[in-house]
PDB file of C-alpha atoms in Angstrom:
ATOM      1  CA  MET N   1      77.794  82.681  78.288  1.00 71.00           C
ATOM      2  CA  ASP N   2      76.934  79.017  78.831  1.00 80.00           C
ATOM      3  CA  GLY N   3      79.855  78.891  81.240  1.00 92.00           C
ATOM      4  CA  TYR N   4      77.707  80.500  83.939  1.00 97.00           C
ATOM      5  CA  LYS N   5      75.038  77.812  83.873  1.00 96.00           C
ATOM      6  CA  GLY N   6      74.531  76.418  87.368  1.00 96.00           C
ATOM      7  CA  LYS N   7      76.814  79.044  88.948  1.00 98.00           C
ATOM      8  CA  VAL N   8      75.847  81.266  91.882  1.00 98.00           C
ATOM      9  CA  ALA N   9      76.341  84.951  91.023  1.00 98.00           C
ATOM     10  CA  LEU N  10      75.985  87.776  93.538  1.00 98.00           C
ATOM     11  CA  VAL N  11      75.543  91.297  92.133  1.00 98.00           C
ATOM     12  CA  THR N  12      75.607  94.463  94.234  1.00 98.00           C
ATOM     13  CA  GLY N  13      73.809  97.565  93.038  1.00 97.00           C
ATOM     14  CA  ALA N  14      71.624  95.003  91.332  1.00 97.00           C
ATOM     15  CA  SER N  15      68.537  97.032  90.532  1.00 93.00           C
ATOM     16  CA  GLY N  16      70.259  99.940  88.738  1.00 91.00           C
ATOM     17  CA  GLY N  17      70.915 100.068  85.021  1.00 94.00           C
ATOM     18  CA  LEU N  18      74.135  98.050  84.859  1.00 96.00           C
ATOM     19  CA  GLY N  19      73.358  95.801  87.834  1.00 97.00           C
ATOM     20  CA  ARG N  20      70.006  94.920  86.318  1.00 97.00           C
ATOM     21  CA  SER N  21      71.695  94.059  83.022  1.00 97.00           C
ATOM     22  CA  PHE N  22      74.161  91.810  84.852  1.00 98.00           C
ATOM     23  CA  CYS N  23      71.351  89.984  86.634  1.00 98.00           C
ATOM     24  CA  LEU N  24      69.201  89.442  83.559  1.00 97.00           C
ATOM     25  CA  ALA N  25      72.130  88.332  81.396  1.00 97.00           C
ATOM     26  CA  LEU N  26      73.282  85.858  84.043  1.00 98.00           C
ATOM     27  CA  ALA N  27      69.758  84.579  84.541  1.00 97.00           C
ATOM     28  CA  LYS N  28      69.454  84.005  80.800  1.00 96.00           C
ATOM     29  CA  SER N  29      72.697  82.009  80.903  1.00 96.00           C
ATOM     30  CA  GLY N  30      71.299  79.706  83.589  1.00 96.00           C
ATOM     31  CA  ALA N  31      73.010  81.146  86.671  1.00 97.00           C
ATOM     32  CA  THR N  32      71.431  81.459  90.098  1.00 98.00           C
ATOM     33  CA  ILE N  33      71.169  85.154  90.982  1.00 98.00           C
ATOM     34  CA  VAL N  34      71.665  86.861  94.339  1.00 98.00           C
ATOM     35  CA  ALA N  35      70.619  90.496  93.835  1.00 98.00           C
ATOM     36  CA  PHE N  36      71.684  92.972  96.551  1.00 98.00           C
ATOM     37  CA  ASP N  37      70.619  96.621  96.584  1.00 98.00           C
ATOM     38  CA  GLN N  38      69.318  99.300  98.923  1.00 96.00           C
ATOM     39  CA  ASP N  39      66.374 100.232  96.697  1.00 96.00           C
ATOM     40  CA  ALA N  40      63.673  97.778  97.751  1.00 96.00           C
ATOM     41  CA  ALA N  41      61.074  99.015  95.254  1.00 96.00           C
ATOM     42  CA  ALA N  42      63.449  98.667  92.313  1.00 96.00           C
ATOM     43  CA  LEU N  43      64.478  95.225  93.583  1.00 97.00           C
ATOM     44  CA  ASP N  44      60.816  94.165  93.496  1.00 96.00           C
ATOM     45  CA  ARG N  45      60.658  95.129  89.828  1.00 96.00           C
ATOM     46  CA  LEU N  46      63.865  93.205  89.158  1.00 97.00           C
ATOM     47  CA  GLU N  47      62.492  90.169  90.985  1.00 96.00           C
ATOM     48  CA  ASN N  48      59.406  90.169  88.776  1.00 96.00           C
ATOM     49  CA  ASP N  49      61.641  89.984  85.714  1.00 95.00           C
ATOM     50  CA  LEU N  50      63.773  87.257  87.255  1.00 96.00           C
ATOM     51  CA  GLN N  51      60.646  85.260  88.011  1.00 94.00           C
ATOM     52  CA  ASP N  52      59.528  85.653  84.405  1.00 93.00           C
ATOM     53  CA  SER N  53      62.921  84.317  83.278  1.00 91.00           C
ATOM     54  CA  GLY N  54      62.452  81.208  85.412  1.00 90.00           C
ATOM     55  CA  SER N  55      65.855  81.598  87.035  1.00 91.00           C
ATOM     56  CA  ALA N  56      66.610  80.639  90.633  1.00 95.00           C
ATOM     57  CA  HIS N  57      67.232  83.817  92.600  1.00 96.00           C
ATOM     58  CA  ILE N  58      67.276  85.669  95.896  1.00 96.00           C
ATOM     59  CA  VAL N  59      66.781  89.417  96.226  1.00 97.00           C
ATOM     60  CA  PHE N  60      68.078  91.120  99.355  1.00 97.00           C
ATOM     61  CA  ALA N  61      67.368  94.760 100.224  1.00 98.00           C
ATOM     62  CA  GLY N  62      70.134  96.157 102.398  1.00 97.00           C
ATOM     63  CA  ASP N  63      72.771  98.815 102.898  1.00 97.00           C
ATOM     64  CA  ILE N  64      76.253  97.824 101.763  1.00 97.00           C
ATOM     65  CA  THR N  65      77.732 100.126 104.420  1.00 97.00           C
ATOM     66  CA  ASP N  66      75.840  98.307 107.195  1.00 97.00           C
ATOM     67  CA  VAL N  67      77.879  95.399 108.576  1.00 97.00           C
ATOM     68  CA  GLU N  68      74.762  93.683 109.893  1.00 97.00           C
ATOM     69  CA  ASP N  69      73.183  93.750 106.441  1.00 97.00           C
ATOM     70  CA  THR N  70      76.245  92.333 104.706  1.00 97.00           C
ATOM     71  CA  SER N  71      76.623  89.658 107.382  1.00 98.00           C
ATOM     72  CA  GLU N  72      72.962  88.666 107.028  1.00 98.00           C
ATOM     73  CA  LEU N  73      73.345  88.496 103.248  1.00 98.00           C
ATOM     74  CA  ALA N  74      76.353  86.192 103.629  1.00 98.00           C
ATOM     75  CA  ARG N  75      74.438  83.971 106.062  1.00 98.00           C
ATOM     76  CA  ARG N  76      71.506  83.712 103.676  1.00 97.00           C
ATOM     77  CA  VAL N  77      73.762  82.815 100.728  1.00 98.00           C
ATOM     78  CA  ALA N  78      75.582  80.208 102.843  1.00 97.00           C
ATOM     79  CA  ALA N  79      72.298  78.662 104.006  1.00 97.00           C
ATOM     80  CA  ASN N  80      70.781  78.500 100.528  1.00 96.00           C
ATOM     81  CA  PHE N  81      73.769  77.737  98.295  1.00 97.00           C
ATOM     82  CA  GLY N  82      76.952  77.334 100.329  1.00 96.00           C
ATOM     83  CA  ARG N  83      79.077  78.896  97.618  1.00 97.00           C
ATOM     84  CA  VAL N  84      79.640  81.960  95.464  1.00 98.00           C
ATOM     85  CA  ASN N  85      81.079  81.453  91.990  1.00 98.00           C
ATOM     86  CA  LEU N  86      80.878  85.058  90.841  1.00 98.00           C
ATOM     87  CA  LEU N  87      80.807  88.259  92.898  1.00 98.00           C
ATOM     88  CA  ILE N  88      80.256  91.493  91.006  1.00 98.00           C
ATOM     89  CA  HIS N  89      80.989  94.657  92.960  1.00 98.00           C
ATOM     90  CA  ASN N  90      78.771  97.084  91.082  1.00 98.00           C
ATOM     91  CA  ALA N  91      77.220  99.207  93.862  1.00 97.00           C
ATOM     92  CA  GLY N  92      78.466 102.752  94.015  1.00 96.00           C
ATOM     93  CA  VAL N  93      77.804 106.465  94.052  1.00 95.00           C
ATOM     94  CA  THR N  94      79.542 109.452  92.563  1.00 92.00           C
ATOM     95  CA  HIS N  95      79.419 113.163  93.319  1.00 90.00           C
ATOM     96  CA  ILE N  96      79.735 116.386  91.380  1.00 91.00           C
ATOM     97  CA  SER N  97      81.359 118.901  93.687  1.00 91.00           C
ATOM     98  CA  ARG N  98      84.747 120.467  94.314  1.00 93.00           C
ATOM     99  CA  PHE N  99      86.487 119.282  97.461  1.00 94.00           C
ATOM    100  CA  ALA N 100      86.584 122.854  98.825  1.00 94.00           C
ATOM    101  CA  ASP N 101      82.788 122.986  98.589  1.00 92.00           C
ATOM    102  CA  SER N 102      81.945 119.474  99.768  1.00 90.00           C
ATOM    103  CA  GLY N 103      84.641 118.705 102.328  1.00 91.00           C
ATOM    104  CA  PRO N 104      85.675 115.448 103.983  1.00 95.00           C
ATOM    105  CA  GLU N 105      82.100 114.467 104.868  1.00 95.00           C
ATOM    106  CA  VAL N 106      81.231 113.706 101.244  1.00 95.00           C
ATOM    107  CA  THR N 107      84.545 111.897 100.802  1.00 96.00           C
ATOM    108  CA  ALA N 108      83.774 109.713 103.821  1.00 97.00           C
ATOM    109  CA  LYS N 109      80.336 108.795 102.438  1.00 96.00           C
ATOM    110  CA  VAL N 110      81.648 107.935  98.981  1.00 97.00           C
ATOM    111  CA  MET N 111      84.515 105.865 100.416  1.00 97.00           C
ATOM    112  CA  ALA N 112      82.105 104.031 102.727  1.00 98.00           C
ATOM    113  CA  ILE N 113      79.886 102.954  99.833  1.00 97.00           C
ATOM    114  CA  ASN N 114      82.314 102.498  96.951  1.00 98.00           C
ATOM    115  CA  PHE N 115      85.323 101.150  98.845  1.00 98.00           C
ATOM    116  CA  MET N 116      84.580  99.893 102.368  1.00 98.00           C
ATOM    117  CA  GLY N 117      81.269  98.371 101.301  1.00 97.00           C
ATOM    118  CA  ALA N 118      83.065  96.208  98.741  1.00 98.00           C
ATOM    119  CA  ILE N 119      85.789  95.291 101.226  1.00 98.00           C
ATOM    120  CA  THR N 120      83.364  94.270 103.957  1.00 98.00           C
ATOM    121  CA  LEU N 121      81.206  92.160 101.662  1.00 98.00           C
ATOM    122  CA  THR N 122      84.265  90.486 100.159  1.00 98.00           C
ATOM    123  CA  TYR N 123      85.445  89.526 103.627  1.00 98.00           C
ATOM    124  CA  GLU N 124      82.048  88.035 104.506  1.00 98.00           C
ATOM    125  CA  LEU N 125      81.863  85.999 101.303  1.00 98.00           C
ATOM    126  CA  LEU N 126      85.521  85.045 100.927  1.00 98.00           C
ATOM    127  CA  PRO N 127      85.269  81.531 102.431  1.00 98.00           C
ATOM    128  CA  MET N 128      82.533  80.642  99.920  1.00 98.00           C
ATOM    129  CA  ILE N 129      84.430  82.248  97.037  1.00 98.00           C
ATOM    130  CA  LYS N 130      87.551  80.259  97.939  1.00 98.00           C
ATOM    131  CA  LYS N 131      85.510  77.068  98.190  1.00 96.00           C
ATOM    132  CA  SER N 132      84.228  77.495  94.636  1.00 97.00           C
ATOM    133  CA  GLN N 133      87.486  78.949  93.278  1.00 98.00           C
ATOM    134  CA  GLY N 134      85.311  81.810  92.150  1.00 98.00           C
ATOM    135  CA  THR N 135      85.736  85.127  90.415  1.00 98.00           C
ATOM    136  CA  ILE N 136      85.465  88.661  91.796  1.00 98.00           C
ATOM    137  CA  VAL N 137      84.634  91.433  89.337  1.00 98.00           C
ATOM    138  CA  VAL N 138      85.214  95.004  90.502  1.00 98.00           C
ATOM    139  CA  MET N 139      83.542  97.803  88.564  1.00 98.00           C
ATOM    140  CA  SER N 140      85.981 100.689  88.545  1.00 97.00           C
ATOM    141  CA  SER N 141      86.148 103.621  86.126  1.00 95.00           C
ATOM    142  CA  VAL N 142      88.407 105.823  84.045  1.00 95.00           C
ATOM    143  CA  ALA N 143      88.684 107.666  87.383  1.00 94.00           C
ATOM    144  CA  GLY N 144      90.349 104.532  88.767  1.00 95.00           C
ATOM    145  CA  PHE N 145      93.548 105.240  86.845  1.00 95.00           C
ATOM    146  CA  SER N 146      93.392 108.989  86.116  1.00 94.00           C
ATOM    147  CA  PRO N 147      92.208 112.267  87.713  1.00 93.00           C
ATOM    148  CA  LEU N 148      88.673 113.586  87.266  1.00 94.00           C
ATOM    149  CA  TYR N 149      87.581 117.148  87.965  1.00 94.00           C
ATOM    150  CA  ALA N 150      85.058 117.645  90.811  1.00 93.00           C
ATOM    151  CA  ARG N 151      85.143 113.915  91.583  1.00 94.00           C
ATOM    152  CA  THR N 152      87.939 113.808  94.164  1.00 96.00           C
ATOM    153  CA  ALA N 153      86.139 111.331  96.422  1.00 96.00           C
ATOM    154  CA  TYR N 154      84.899 109.195  93.534  1.00 97.00           C
ATOM    155  CA  ALA N 155      88.396 108.994  92.001  1.00 97.00           C
ATOM    156  CA  ALA N 156      89.902 108.213  95.407  1.00 97.00           C
ATOM    157  CA  SER N 157      87.448 105.362  95.952  1.00 98.00           C
ATOM    158  CA  LYS N 158      88.175 103.850  92.547  1.00 98.00           C
ATOM    159  CA  HIS N 159      91.953 104.189  92.970  1.00 98.00           C
ATOM    160  CA  ALA N 160      91.575 102.494  96.360  1.00 98.00           C
ATOM    161  CA  LEU N 161      89.658  99.592  94.816  1.00 98.00           C
ATOM    162  CA  HIS N 162      92.523  98.994  92.404  1.00 98.00           C
ATOM    163  CA  GLY N 163      95.106  99.043  95.168  1.00 98.00           C
ATOM    164  CA  PHE N 164      93.133  96.682  97.373  1.00 98.00           C
ATOM    165  CA  PHE N 165      91.852  94.135  94.884  1.00 98.00           C
ATOM    166  CA  GLU N 166      94.986  93.965  92.754  1.00 98.00           C
ATOM    167  CA  SER N 167      96.915  93.219  95.967  1.00 98.00           C
ATOM    168  CA  LEU N 168      94.262  90.759  97.135  1.00 98.00           C
ATOM    169  CA  ARG N 169      94.628  88.936  93.820  1.00 98.00           C
ATOM    170  CA  SER N 170      98.197  88.050  94.773  1.00 97.00           C
ATOM    171  CA  GLU N 171      96.994  86.650  98.105  1.00 98.00           C
ATOM    172  CA  LEU N 172      94.390  84.420  96.462  1.00 98.00           C
ATOM    173  CA  VAL N 173      96.405  82.968  93.596  1.00 96.00           C
ATOM    174  CA  ASP N 174      97.031  79.726  95.462  1.00 97.00           C
ATOM    175  CA  ASP N 175      93.301  79.437  96.241  1.00 98.00           C
ATOM    176  CA  GLY N 176      92.369  79.576  92.562  1.00 98.00           C
ATOM    177  CA  VAL N 177      90.353  82.791  92.973  1.00 98.00           C
ATOM    178  CA  HIS N 178      90.362  85.213  90.050  1.00 98.00           C
ATOM    179  CA  ILE N 179      89.908  89.006  90.283  1.00 98.00           C
ATOM    180  CA  MET N 180      89.153  91.307  87.349  1.00 98.00           C
ATOM    181  CA  MET N 181      89.093  95.112  87.398  1.00 98.00           C
ATOM    182  CA  VAL N 182      86.790  96.854  84.907  1.00 98.00           C
ATOM    183  CA  CYS N 183      87.273 100.447  83.693  1.00 97.00           C
ATOM    184  CA  PRO N 184      84.482 101.468  81.333  1.00 96.00           C
ATOM    185  CA  SER N 185      83.737 104.681  79.489  1.00 90.00           C
ATOM    186  CA  PHE N 186      80.476 106.425  80.315  1.00 88.00           C
ATOM    187  CA  ILE N 187      77.485 104.082  80.578  1.00 91.00           C
ATOM    188  CA  ALA N 188      73.833 105.036  80.096  1.00 83.00           C
ATOM    189  CA  THR N 189      72.783 103.602  83.458  1.00 68.00           C
ATOM    190  CA  GLN N 190      70.119 106.070  84.509  1.00 51.00           C
ATOM    191  CA  ALA N 191      67.143 104.393  82.876  1.00 49.00           C
ATOM    192  CA  LYS N 192      63.894 104.446  84.860  1.00 45.00           C
ATOM    193  CA  THR N 193      64.730 101.405  86.963  1.00 48.00           C
ATOM    194  CA  ARG N 194      65.267 103.235  90.246  1.00 51.00           C
ATOM    195  CA  SER N 195      62.957 104.802  92.767  1.00 54.00           C
ATOM    196  CA  ALA N 196      62.951 108.541  93.375  1.00 46.00           C
ATOM    197  CA  GLY N 197      65.825 110.284  95.130  1.00 47.00           C
ATOM    198  CA  ASP N 198      68.838 109.319  93.032  1.00 51.00           C
ATOM    199  CA  VAL N 199      70.537 112.673  93.669  1.00 46.00           C
ATOM    200  CA  SER N 200      70.954 113.741  97.300  1.00 51.00           C
ATOM    201  CA  SER N 201      71.248 117.213  98.777  1.00 49.00           C
ATOM    202  CA  ASP N 202      74.992 116.814  99.378  1.00 57.00           C
ATOM    203  CA  GLY N 203      75.789 116.204  95.711  1.00 59.00           C
ATOM    204  CA  LEU N 204      75.950 112.395  95.818  1.00 67.00           C
ATOM    205  CA  SER N 205      74.368 110.670  92.859  1.00 59.00           C
ATOM    206  CA  ARG N 206      74.235 107.413  90.980  1.00 58.00           C
ATOM    207  CA  PRO N 207      77.042 106.822  88.479  1.00 62.00           C
ATOM    208  CA  GLY N 208      75.902 107.906  85.031  1.00 54.00           C
ATOM    209  CA  SER N 209      74.385 111.180  86.251  1.00 47.00           C
ATOM    210  CA  ALA N 210      77.071 113.430  84.770  1.00 49.00           C
ATOM    211  CA  LYS N 211      75.898 116.015  82.237  1.00 49.00           C
ATOM    212  CA  GLU N 212      79.261 116.401  80.515  1.00 45.00           C
ATOM    213  CA  GLN N 213      80.094 113.060  78.890  1.00 51.00           C
ATOM    214  CA  PRO N 214      82.517 112.895  75.953  1.00 54.00           C
ATOM    215  CA  GLY N 215      81.395 110.475  73.267  1.00 60.00           C
ATOM    216  CA  ASN N 216      78.207 108.445  73.175  1.00 78.00           C
ATOM    217  CA  PRO N 217      77.464 106.543  76.406  1.00 88.00           C
ATOM    218  CA  MET N 218      77.479 102.759  76.060  1.00 94.00           C
ATOM    219  CA  THR N 219      74.380 100.764  76.892  1.00 95.00           C
ATOM    220  CA  ALA N 220      74.293  98.798  80.124  1.00 96.00           C
ATOM    221  CA  ASP N 221      73.494  95.580  78.240  1.00 96.00           C
ATOM    222  CA  TYR N 222      76.570  96.012  76.032  1.00 96.00           C
ATOM    223  CA  VAL N 223      78.869  96.575  79.016  1.00 97.00           C
ATOM    224  CA  ALA N 224      77.396  93.668  80.996  1.00 97.00           C
ATOM    225  CA  ASP N 225      77.972  91.317  78.062  1.00 97.00           C
ATOM    226  CA  LYS N 226      81.586  92.469  77.631  1.00 98.00           C
ATOM    227  CA  VAL N 227      82.301  92.131  81.359  1.00 98.00           C
ATOM    228  CA  LEU N 228      80.823  88.654  81.728  1.00 98.00           C
ATOM    229  CA  ARG N 229      82.657  87.319  78.695  1.00 97.00           C
ATOM    230  CA  ALA N 230      85.959  88.784  79.916  1.00 98.00           C
ATOM    231  CA  ALA N 231      85.441  87.423  83.435  1.00 98.00           C
ATOM    232  CA  TYR N 232      84.857  83.941  82.037  1.00 97.00           C
ATOM    233  CA  LYS N 233      88.146  84.238  80.120  1.00 97.00           C
ATOM    234  CA  LYS N 234      89.813  85.314  83.407  1.00 97.00           C
ATOM    235  CA  LYS N 235      91.135  88.639  82.228  1.00 98.00           C
ATOM    236  CA  THR N 236      92.653  90.760  84.987  1.00 98.00           C
ATOM    237  CA  LEU N 237      91.842  94.183  83.499  1.00 98.00           C
ATOM    238  CA  LEU N 238      89.094  95.192  81.109  1.00 98.00           C
ATOM    239  CA  VAL N 239      89.017  98.724  79.675  1.00 97.00           C
ATOM    240  CA  ILE N 240      85.763  99.163  77.749  1.00 97.00           C
ATOM    241  CA  GLY N 241      84.929 101.839  75.215  1.00 94.00           C
ATOM    242  CA  ARG N 242      86.873 104.160  72.965  1.00 93.00           C
ATOM    243  CA  ILE N 243      87.062 107.012  75.493  1.00 93.00           C
ATOM    244  CA  ALA N 244      88.309 104.695  78.244  1.00 95.00           C
ATOM    245  CA  LYS N 245      90.966 103.150  76.008  1.00 96.00           C
ATOM    246  CA  LEU N 246      92.192 106.535  74.806  1.00 95.00           C
ATOM    247  CA  SER N 247      92.195 107.821  78.381  1.00 95.00           C
ATOM    248  CA  TRP N 248      94.279 104.850  79.509  1.00 96.00           C
ATOM    249  CA  ILE N 249      96.911 105.470  76.858  1.00 96.00           C
ATOM    250  CA  ILE N 250      97.043 109.267  77.070  1.00 96.00           C
ATOM    251  CA  SER N 251      96.937 109.523  80.865  1.00 95.00           C
ATOM    252  CA  HIS N 252      99.890 107.165  81.159  1.00 95.00           C
ATOM    253  CA  LEU N 253     102.013 108.569  78.324  1.00 95.00           C
ATOM    254  CA  PHE N 254     101.046 112.273  78.400  1.00 96.00           C
ATOM    255  CA  PRO N 255      99.563 113.042  81.835  1.00 94.00           C
ATOM    256  CA  ALA N 256      99.750 116.849  81.512  1.00 96.00           C
ATOM    257  CA  PHE N 257      97.963 116.790  78.160  1.00 94.00           C
ATOM    258  CA  TYR N 258      95.367 114.403  79.541  1.00 94.00           C
ATOM    259  CA  GLU N 259      94.627 116.696  82.489  1.00 94.00           C
ATOM    260  CA  LYS N 260      94.182 119.675  80.170  1.00 94.00           C
ATOM    261  CA  LYS N 261      91.711 117.789  77.948  1.00 92.00           C
ATOM    262  CA  MET N 262      89.872 116.347  80.950  1.00 92.00           C
ATOM    263  CA  LEU N 263      89.369 119.829  82.428  1.00 93.00           C
ATOM    264  CA  LYS N 264      88.057 121.135  79.124  1.00 90.00           C
ATOM    265  CA  ASN N 265      85.494 118.313  78.922  1.00 87.00           C
ATOM    266  CA  THR N 266      84.268 118.348  82.537  1.00 88.00           C
ATOM    267  CA  LYS N 267      84.762 121.756  84.130  1.00 82.00           C
ATOM    268  CA  GLY N 268      81.627 123.172  82.536  1.00 76.00           C
ATOM    269  CA  GLU N 269      79.384 121.068  84.784  1.00 71.00           C
ATOM    270  CA  LEU N 270      79.928 123.423  87.729  1.00 69.00           C
ATOM    271  CA  GLU N 271      79.972 126.705  85.842  1.00 61.00           C
TER     272      GLU N 271
END
């Protein structure tokens, strides 16, 4: 982890369970932290911990779907540091609803946050990432490579992230920029680090809110450590956890069997 000392790391969804773990682990390693999240109250709590750690940092409360907010964040980073060595796309929402019940409106909201938010912010920061020959880490999911019941929009957003960033990787090879996709099993991210209102009336919720989770969820600290070590080693794909690894193998080799098992494990949430 000493490899992050003196680096500038920007984390989206920074005040949630996993984002917070990323920020604190990077701060401990000596990195400068830029924490971006919509939850201003939770960001204040994160900032107190970053101050206690003695790390250089900026916290920025904003909406990743708002172009003005992402542009202002990029301007502030440019003015203060002039570079980004590590960008972690961690912000995101999920939903628990069948498409027939939720419709295209929910899909549009999930895509705006999980996909277009990451694309817009990447565009704003790309000159600074190229300058530092930095690394982009994209937090995907098992739903990024396989189907998931009652998560049509969530799965679509994660599949889209793979298509975009794995293609972008080929465009940035000559610039020395590295991109890593991360597909973890279930993570215990819903610790009391957020403000109220994590689940909205239209079924949108923070990742980690699912009731039906096969296996024991991993801790956010464990996942953050695995991701940061793999990013430093410049891996292109990281599948974390026993369930994720089994899902990767089975969904590719035996897709029909995988779908049957997935339905058995998840369909009960809406019954």
